[in-house]
């Protein structure tokens, strides 16, 4: 807290006092505290959130998949720099479309940064698993609207984001190329997921392969990219006065359809939530489309939307397969995610845990249901494939996750 106090004093002046610390916990090793701050004419916040990442060690680097030739601080600072730059970029956005809290101050050498307080509210894990149907419907409408605002208002902002990244890299003696290489290569993971299914003798129709390849190719199409936290795990999204996205460690500019598909499929990188129900899908898409159609007029076209959504869903199915198979630990605070280098892991799908297989079944079932929602496109080949996949997964004891309520 003393380090945070000094940081605020250096940034805003005066002698701020931090009191009443509240441990906000979380699922990472980072220390996250909410504190009251004494009045300051240059700092309007009355409470702030302090986040400090643990000091890197050789053991953590090895667990995270970091290269042994790299210093621990170098490996772990990559994700920290990414997160700081993401907050710096979102600080420039109007409040109405800012994804999350403001970055108030930071010190990379101390692995510490201070954020505005986003407030209290349920996270989307609780909303989507425990709340009543009408409450869920309201929440997914708000999520679609918020995500659409973020996409529409950050389109074309990639150069500003990259300028901020370049400045931070120069300041801390890190090559921009090293940051880029450490990022998640979505296209690579999609293609590896395809290969993994083929190794398991699962037949993949040409139409499904085409959608997967389209999803991979969309990741580099500048006309489809907008800012996203990317790691849209539902416990990192809270519904306070508005929808707030937390944790920008993997934030970047990515395909907008990938974000939309992620929500519809029940967050494939997370196994805590079921996919959205059909009515929820329609409501989520309606509010999202209303926000993005001024920037992407093609989103008004049901066929264009259906094809883009299908490519995103199928891309997520194959990418999440790799994430589930090799574990999210391989992604966290590492020099990228390169599962081909992982030793001692079976290539047999049957070796996935029951929870992992259920999560894959939930994603595949969401794809199947979207083929029924959007009849404007002939998705019969995709529907037949999902039916076959669900049959295979059922033989392994895995069925789509269902609602508690």
Coordinates of C-alpha atoms in Angstrom, one line a residue:
X1 CA 0.0 0.0 0.0
X2 CA 2.9 2.3 0.7
X3 CA 4.2 1.8 -2.8
X4 CA 0.8 2.5 -4.2
X5 CA 0.5 5.7 -2.1
X6 CA 3.9 6.9 -3.4
X7 CA 2.8 6.1 -7.0
X8 CA -0.4 8.2 -6.6
X9 CA 1.5 11.0 -5.0
X10 CA 4.0 11.1 -7.9
X11 CA 1.2 11.0 -10.4
X12 CA -1.3 13.4 -8.9
X13 CA 0.6 15.3 -6.2
X14 CA -0.2 15.8 -2.6
X15 CA 0.0 13.2 0.1
X16 CA -2.8 10.7 -0.5
X17 CA -3.8 8.4 2.2
X18 CA -5.0 4.8 1.5
X19 CA -7.2 3.2 4.1
X20 CA -9.7 0.4 4.6
X21 CA -8.0 -2.2 2.2
X22 CA -10.3 -4.9 1.0
X23 CA -8.9 -8.0 -0.7
X24 CA -10.9 -8.6 -3.9
X25 CA -9.3 -11.9 -4.5
X26 CA -9.5 -13.4 -7.9
X27 CA -8.2 -16.6 -9.6
X28 CA -4.6 -15.5 -10.2
X29 CA -1.6 -15.0 -7.9
X30 CA -1.9 -11.2 -8.2
X31 CA -2.7 -9.2 -5.1
X32 CA -5.9 -7.1 -5.8
X33 CA -7.0 -4.6 -3.1
X34 CA -9.7 -1.9 -3.1
X35 CA -8.8 1.1 -0.9
X36 CA -10.3 4.3 0.1
X37 CA -8.3 7.3 -0.9
X38 CA -8.2 10.7 0.9
X39 CA -9.6 13.7 -1.0
X40 CA -7.3 15.2 -3.6
X41 CA -8.2 18.1 -5.9
X42 CA -6.4 16.3 -8.8
X43 CA -7.8 12.8 -8.2
X44 CA -11.6 12.6 -8.2
X45 CA -11.7 8.9 -7.2
X46 CA -12.7 8.1 -3.7
X47 CA -11.8 4.4 -3.9
X48 CA -9.1 2.8 -6.1
X49 CA -8.1 -0.7 -7.0
X50 CA -4.5 -1.7 -6.6
X51 CA -3.2 -4.7 -8.5
X52 CA 0.3 -6.1 -7.9
X53 CA 1.6 -9.1 -9.8
X54 CA 4.0 -11.5 -8.0
X55 CA 7.7 -11.3 -8.6
X56 CA 8.6 -13.7 -11.4
X57 CA 10.7 -16.8 -10.5
X58 CA 12.3 -19.5 -12.6
X59 CA 9.7 -22.0 -11.4
X60 CA 6.8 -19.7 -12.6
X61 CA 8.5 -19.2 -15.9
X62 CA 8.8 -22.9 -16.5
X63 CA 5.2 -23.6 -15.4
X64 CA 4.1 -20.9 -17.8
X65 CA 6.0 -22.4 -20.7
X66 CA 8.6 -19.6 -20.8
X67 CA 11.9 -20.2 -22.7
X68 CA 14.6 -21.3 -20.3
X69 CA 17.1 -18.9 -22.0
X70 CA 14.9 -15.9 -21.0
X71 CA 15.2 -14.1 -17.7
X72 CA 12.1 -14.4 -15.5
X73 CA 11.5 -10.7 -15.5
X74 CA 11.6 -10.5 -19.3
X75 CA 9.1 -13.3 -19.8
X76 CA 6.6 -12.0 -17.2
X77 CA 7.0 -8.4 -18.2
X78 CA 5.6 -9.1 -21.6
X79 CA 2.1 -9.7 -20.4
X80 CA 2.4 -6.8 -17.9
X81 CA 3.4 -4.4 -20.7
X82 CA 0.5 -5.7 -22.9
X83 CA -1.9 -5.1 -20.0
X84 CA -0.6 -1.6 -19.3
X85 CA -0.7 -0.6 -23.0
X86 CA -4.3 -1.9 -23.2
X87 CA -5.4 0.3 -20.3
X88 CA -3.5 3.3 -21.7
X89 CA -5.4 2.8 -25.0
X90 CA -8.8 2.5 -23.4
X91 CA -8.1 5.5 -21.2
X92 CA -8.3 7.6 -24.5
X93 CA -11.9 6.3 -25.2
X94 CA -15.1 8.1 -24.3
X95 CA -16.6 6.7 -21.1
X96 CA -19.6 5.4 -23.0
X97 CA -17.5 2.9 -24.9
X98 CA -14.6 2.4 -22.5
X99 CA -14.5 -1.4 -21.7
X100 CA -13.4 -1.1 -18.1
X101 CA -11.7 1.0 -15.4
X102 CA -9.3 3.8 -15.9
X103 CA -5.6 3.3 -15.5
X104 CA -4.5 5.9 -12.9
X105 CA -0.9 5.1 -12.3
X106 CA 1.6 2.2 -12.9
X107 CA 5.2 1.1 -12.2
X108 CA 6.3 -1.9 -14.2
X109 CA 9.5 -2.2 -12.2
X110 CA 7.3 -2.8 -9.1
X111 CA 4.8 -4.8 -11.1
X112 CA 2.1 -2.5 -9.7
X113 CA -0.7 -0.5 -11.2
X114 CA -3.7 1.4 -9.9
X115 CA -7.1 1.5 -11.4
X116 CA -10.3 3.4 -10.9
X117 CA -12.9 1.3 -9.0
X118 CA -15.4 -0.3 -11.4
X119 CA -17.9 -0.9 -8.5
X120 CA -19.6 -4.0 -7.3
X121 CA -22.0 -6.3 -9.2
X122 CA -22.5 -9.9 -10.2
X123 CA -20.1 -11.4 -12.7
X124 CA -21.4 -13.2 -15.8
X125 CA -20.5 -16.6 -14.4
X126 CA -23.1 -16.1 -11.7
X127 CA -25.6 -14.4 -14.0
X128 CA -25.5 -17.1 -16.7
X129 CA -25.6 -20.1 -14.3
X130 CA -27.7 -18.9 -11.3
X131 CA -30.0 -16.1 -12.3
X132 CA -33.5 -16.2 -13.5
X133 CA -34.2 -16.3 -17.2
X134 CA -35.5 -12.8 -17.5
X135 CA -32.4 -11.5 -15.6
X136 CA -30.1 -13.4 -17.9
X137 CA -31.9 -11.9 -20.9
X138 CA -31.5 -8.4 -19.7
X139 CA -27.8 -9.1 -18.9
X140 CA -27.0 -10.5 -22.4
X141 CA -28.7 -7.6 -24.0
X142 CA -26.5 -5.2 -22.1
X143 CA -23.4 -7.3 -22.9
X144 CA -24.2 -7.2 -26.6
X145 CA -24.8 -3.5 -26.5
X146 CA -21.5 -2.9 -24.6
X147 CA -19.5 -5.1 -26.8
X148 CA -20.9 -3.5 -29.9
X149 CA -20.0 0.0 -28.6
X150 CA -16.5 -1.1 -27.9
X151 CA -16.1 -2.6 -31.4
X152 CA -17.6 0.3 -33.2
X153 CA -15.7 3.0 -31.3
X154 CA -12.3 1.3 -31.5
X155 CA -12.4 0.3 -35.2
X156 CA -9.5 2.1 -36.9
X157 CA -7.6 2.6 -33.6
X158 CA -5.0 -0.1 -34.1
X159 CA -2.3 2.4 -35.1
X160 CA -2.8 4.4 -31.9
X161 CA -2.6 1.2 -29.9
X162 CA 0.6 0.1 -31.7
X163 CA 2.2 3.5 -31.1
X164 CA 1.5 3.1 -27.4
X165 CA 3.0 -0.4 -27.5
X166 CA 6.1 0.8 -29.3
X167 CA 6.6 3.6 -26.7
X168 CA 6.4 1.2 -23.8
X169 CA 8.7 -1.3 -25.5
X170 CA 11.3 1.4 -26.1
X171 CA 11.0 2.7 -22.5
X172 CA 11.6 -0.8 -21.1
X173 CA 14.1 -2.1 -23.6
X174 CA 11.8 -4.8 -25.1
X175 CA 11.6 -5.5 -28.7
X176 CA 8.1 -5.0 -30.2
X177 CA 8.7 -8.2 -32.2
X178 CA 9.1 -10.1 -28.9
X179 CA 5.7 -8.8 -27.7
X180 CA 4.1 -9.8 -31.0
X181 CA 5.7 -13.3 -30.9
X182 CA 4.4 -13.7 -27.3
X183 CA 0.8 -13.1 -28.3
X184 CA -1.8 -15.7 -28.9
X185 CA -1.7 -16.9 -32.6
X186 CA -5.3 -17.6 -33.2
X187 CA -4.9 -18.7 -36.8
X188 CA -2.2 -21.2 -35.8
X189 CA -4.3 -22.7 -33.0
X190 CA -7.3 -23.1 -35.3
X191 CA -5.3 -25.0 -37.8
X192 CA -3.7 -27.1 -35.1
X193 CA -7.2 -27.9 -33.8
X194 CA -8.1 -29.1 -37.2
X195 CA -5.1 -31.4 -37.3
X196 CA -5.8 -32.7 -33.8
X197 CA -9.3 -33.9 -34.8
X198 CA -7.9 -35.4 -38.0
X199 CA -5.3 -37.4 -35.9
X200 CA -8.3 -38.7 -34.0
X201 CA -9.8 -40.0 -37.2
X202 CA -12.7 -37.5 -37.1
X203 CA -13.9 -36.7 -40.6
X204 CA -14.2 -33.0 -41.2
X205 CA -16.3 -31.9 -44.2
X206 CA -14.8 -29.4 -46.7
X207 CA -17.4 -26.8 -45.7
X208 CA -16.4 -26.9 -42.1
X209 CA -12.7 -26.7 -43.0
X210 CA -13.5 -23.7 -45.2
X211 CA -15.2 -21.9 -42.3
X212 CA -12.2 -22.7 -40.1
X213 CA -9.8 -21.4 -42.6
X214 CA -11.9 -18.3 -43.1
X215 CA -11.9 -17.7 -39.3
X216 CA -8.1 -18.0 -39.3
X217 CA -7.8 -15.6 -42.2
X218 CA -10.1 -13.0 -40.7
X219 CA -7.6 -12.5 -37.8
X220 CA -5.4 -10.5 -40.2
X221 CA -8.1 -8.6 -42.0
X222 CA -7.8 -5.0 -40.9
X223 CA -11.3 -4.1 -42.0
X224 CA -12.7 -6.6 -39.3
X225 CA -10.4 -5.7 -36.4
X226 CA -11.4 -3.8 -33.2
X227 CA -10.1 -3.7 -29.7
X228 CA -11.1 -6.6 -27.4
X229 CA -9.9 -7.8 -24.0
X230 CA -10.0 -11.2 -25.9
X231 CA -9.9 -13.3 -22.7
X232 CA -13.7 -12.9 -22.2
X233 CA -14.0 -15.3 -19.3
X234 CA -17.3 -14.6 -17.6
X235 CA -15.9 -14.1 -14.2
X236 CA -13.9 -11.2 -15.7
X237 CA -17.1 -9.4 -16.9
X238 CA -19.2 -7.8 -14.2
X239 CA -22.5 -6.0 -14.4
X240 CA -22.3 -2.9 -12.2
X241 CA -23.7 0.4 -13.4
X242 CA -22.7 -0.9 -16.8
X243 CA -21.0 -3.9 -18.2
X244 CA -17.3 -3.8 -17.2
X245 CA -14.5 -6.0 -18.7
X246 CA -11.6 -6.8 -16.4
X247 CA -8.1 -8.2 -17.1
X248 CA -6.5 -7.0 -20.3
X249 CA -3.5 -9.4 -20.3
X250 CA -4.4 -10.7 -23.8
X251 CA -6.1 -7.6 -25.1
X252 CA -5.4 -6.6 -28.7
X253 CA -7.1 -5.8 -32.0
X254 CA -8.9 -9.0 -33.2
X255 CA -11.8 -10.1 -35.4
X256 CA -15.1 -8.8 -34.1
X257 CA -16.9 -12.0 -35.0
X258 CA -14.6 -13.9 -32.7
X259 CA -15.8 -12.0 -29.7
X260 CA -19.4 -12.5 -30.6
X261 CA -19.0 -16.2 -31.2
X262 CA -17.1 -16.5 -27.9
X263 CA -20.2 -15.2 -26.0
X264 CA -22.7 -17.2 -27.9
X265 CA -20.8 -20.4 -27.4
X266 CA -20.7 -19.9 -23.6
X267 CA -17.1 -18.7 -23.5
X268 CA -15.3 -21.8 -24.9
X269 CA -12.0 -21.0 -23.1
X270 CA -13.9 -21.3 -19.8
X271 CA -15.8 -24.4 -18.6
X272 CA -18.0 -22.7 -16.0
X273 CA -20.9 -21.6 -18.1
X274 CA -23.3 -23.1 -20.6
X275 CA -23.9 -21.6 -24.1
X276 CA -26.6 -18.9 -24.5
X277 CA -30.1 -20.2 -25.2
X278 CA -31.6 -19.5 -28.6
X279 CA -33.7 -16.5 -27.4
X280 CA -30.6 -15.1 -25.6
X281 CA -28.5 -15.5 -28.8
X282 CA -31.1 -13.5 -30.8
X283 CA -31.3 -10.7 -28.2
X284 CA -27.5 -10.5 -27.8
X285 CA -27.0 -10.3 -31.5
X286 CA -29.8 -7.7 -31.9
X287 CA -28.2 -5.3 -29.5
X288 CA -24.7 -5.9 -30.8
X289 CA -25.8 -5.3 -34.4
X290 CA -27.5 -2.1 -33.5
X291 CA -24.2 -0.7 -32.3
X292 CA -21.9 -1.9 -35.0
X293 CA -24.0 -1.4 -38.1
X294 CA -23.0 2.2 -38.6
X295 CA -19.4 1.1 -38.9
X296 CA -19.9 -2.3 -40.6
X297 CA -23.1 -1.9 -42.7
X298 CA -22.8 -5.5 -43.8
X299 CA -23.8 -6.6 -40.3
X300 CA -27.4 -5.6 -41.3
X301 CA -27.3 -8.4 -43.9
X302 CA -28.5 -11.7 -42.2
X303 CA -26.5 -13.9 -44.6
X304 CA -23.2 -11.9 -44.1
X305 CA -23.7 -12.0 -40.4
X306 CA -24.5 -15.7 -40.3
X307 CA -21.4 -16.6 -42.3
X308 CA -19.2 -14.4 -40.2
X309 CA -20.7 -15.8 -37.0
X310 CA -20.3 -19.4 -38.2
X311 CA -16.7 -18.8 -39.1
X312 CA -16.1 -17.4 -35.6
X313 CA -17.9 -20.3 -33.9
X314 CA -16.0 -23.0 -35.8
X315 CA -12.8 -21.1 -35.3
X316 CA -13.5 -21.1 -31.5
X317 CA -14.3 -24.8 -31.5
X318 CA -10.9 -25.7 -32.9
X319 CA -8.9 -23.1 -31.0
X320 CA -10.6 -24.0 -27.7
X321 CA -9.9 -27.6 -28.4
X322 CA -6.2 -26.8 -28.3
X323 CA -6.6 -24.6 -25.2
X324 CA -8.4 -27.4 -23.4
X325 CA -6.1 -30.1 -24.6
X326 CA -2.9 -28.4 -23.6
X327 CA -4.3 -26.3 -20.8
X328 CA -4.7 -22.5 -20.3
X329 CA -1.5 -22.6 -18.1
X330 CA 0.5 -22.9 -21.4
X331 CA -0.9 -19.5 -22.4
X332 CA -0.6 -17.5 -19.1
X333 CA 2.4 -15.2 -18.8
X334 CA 4.4 -17.2 -21.4
X335 CA 6.2 -16.4 -24.6
X336 CA 3.2 -17.3 -26.6
X337 CA 1.3 -20.5 -26.8
X338 CA 3.1 -23.1 -28.9
X339 CA 1.6 -26.5 -28.0
X340 CA 3.6 -28.4 -30.7
X341 CA 6.6 -28.0 -28.3
X342 CA 4.8 -29.6 -25.3
X343 CA 6.1 -33.0 -24.4
X344 CA 4.4 -36.0 -22.8
X345 CA 0.9 -35.0 -23.8
X346 CA -1.4 -37.5 -25.4
X347 CA -3.0 -36.7 -28.8
X348 CA -6.0 -38.8 -27.9
X349 CA -9.2 -36.8 -27.4
X350 CA -10.4 -39.5 -24.9
X351 CA -7.6 -38.3 -22.6
X352 CA -9.4 -35.0 -22.0
X353 CA -11.1 -34.7 -18.7
X354 CA -14.9 -35.0 -18.4
X355 CA -15.1 -31.2 -17.8
X356 CA -13.0 -30.4 -20.9
X357 CA -15.1 -32.8 -23.1
X358 CA -18.3 -31.3 -21.8
X359 CA -17.0 -27.8 -22.6
X360 CA -16.2 -28.9 -26.2
X361 CA -19.6 -30.5 -26.5
X362 CA -21.2 -27.2 -25.3
X363 CA -19.4 -25.3 -28.0
X364 CA -20.3 -27.8 -30.8
X365 CA -23.9 -27.7 -29.7
X366 CA -24.0 -23.9 -29.9
X367 CA -22.7 -24.2 -33.5
X368 CA -25.5 -26.7 -34.2
X369 CA -28.2 -24.4 -32.8
X370 CA -26.9 -21.4 -34.8
X371 CA -27.4 -23.5 -38.0
X372 CA -31.1 -23.7 -37.0
X373 CA -31.4 -20.0 -36.2
X374 CA -29.9 -18.8 -39.4
X375 CA -31.7 -20.6 -42.2
X376 CA -30.8 -17.9 -44.7
X377 CA -27.6 -19.9 -45.3
X378 CA -27.4 -23.6 -46.2
X379 CA -25.6 -24.9 -43.2
X380 CA -26.6 -28.5 -43.6
X381 CA -22.9 -29.7 -44.0
X382 CA -22.0 -28.0 -40.7
X383 CA -25.2 -29.3 -39.0
X384 CA -24.4 -32.9 -40.0
X385 CA -20.8 -32.5 -38.7
X386 CA -21.9 -31.1 -35.4
X387 CA -24.4 -34.0 -35.0
X388 CA -21.6 -36.5 -35.6
X389 CA -19.3 -34.7 -33.2
X390 CA -21.9 -34.6 -30.5
X391 CA -22.4 -38.4 -31.0
X392 CA -18.6 -39.0 -30.7
X393 CA -18.5 -36.8 -27.5
X394 CA -21.5 -38.6 -26.1
X395 CA -19.8 -41.9 -26.5
X396 CA -17.0 -40.4 -24.3
X397 CA -19.6 -39.5 -21.7
X398 CA -19.7 -35.8 -22.6
X399 CA -23.0 -33.8 -23.2
X400 CA -23.6 -30.0 -23.6
X401 CA -23.7 -28.2 -20.3
X402 CA -27.3 -27.3 -19.2
X403 CA -28.8 -24.6 -17.1
X404 CA -29.1 -24.9 -13.3
X405 CA -32.1 -22.6 -13.4

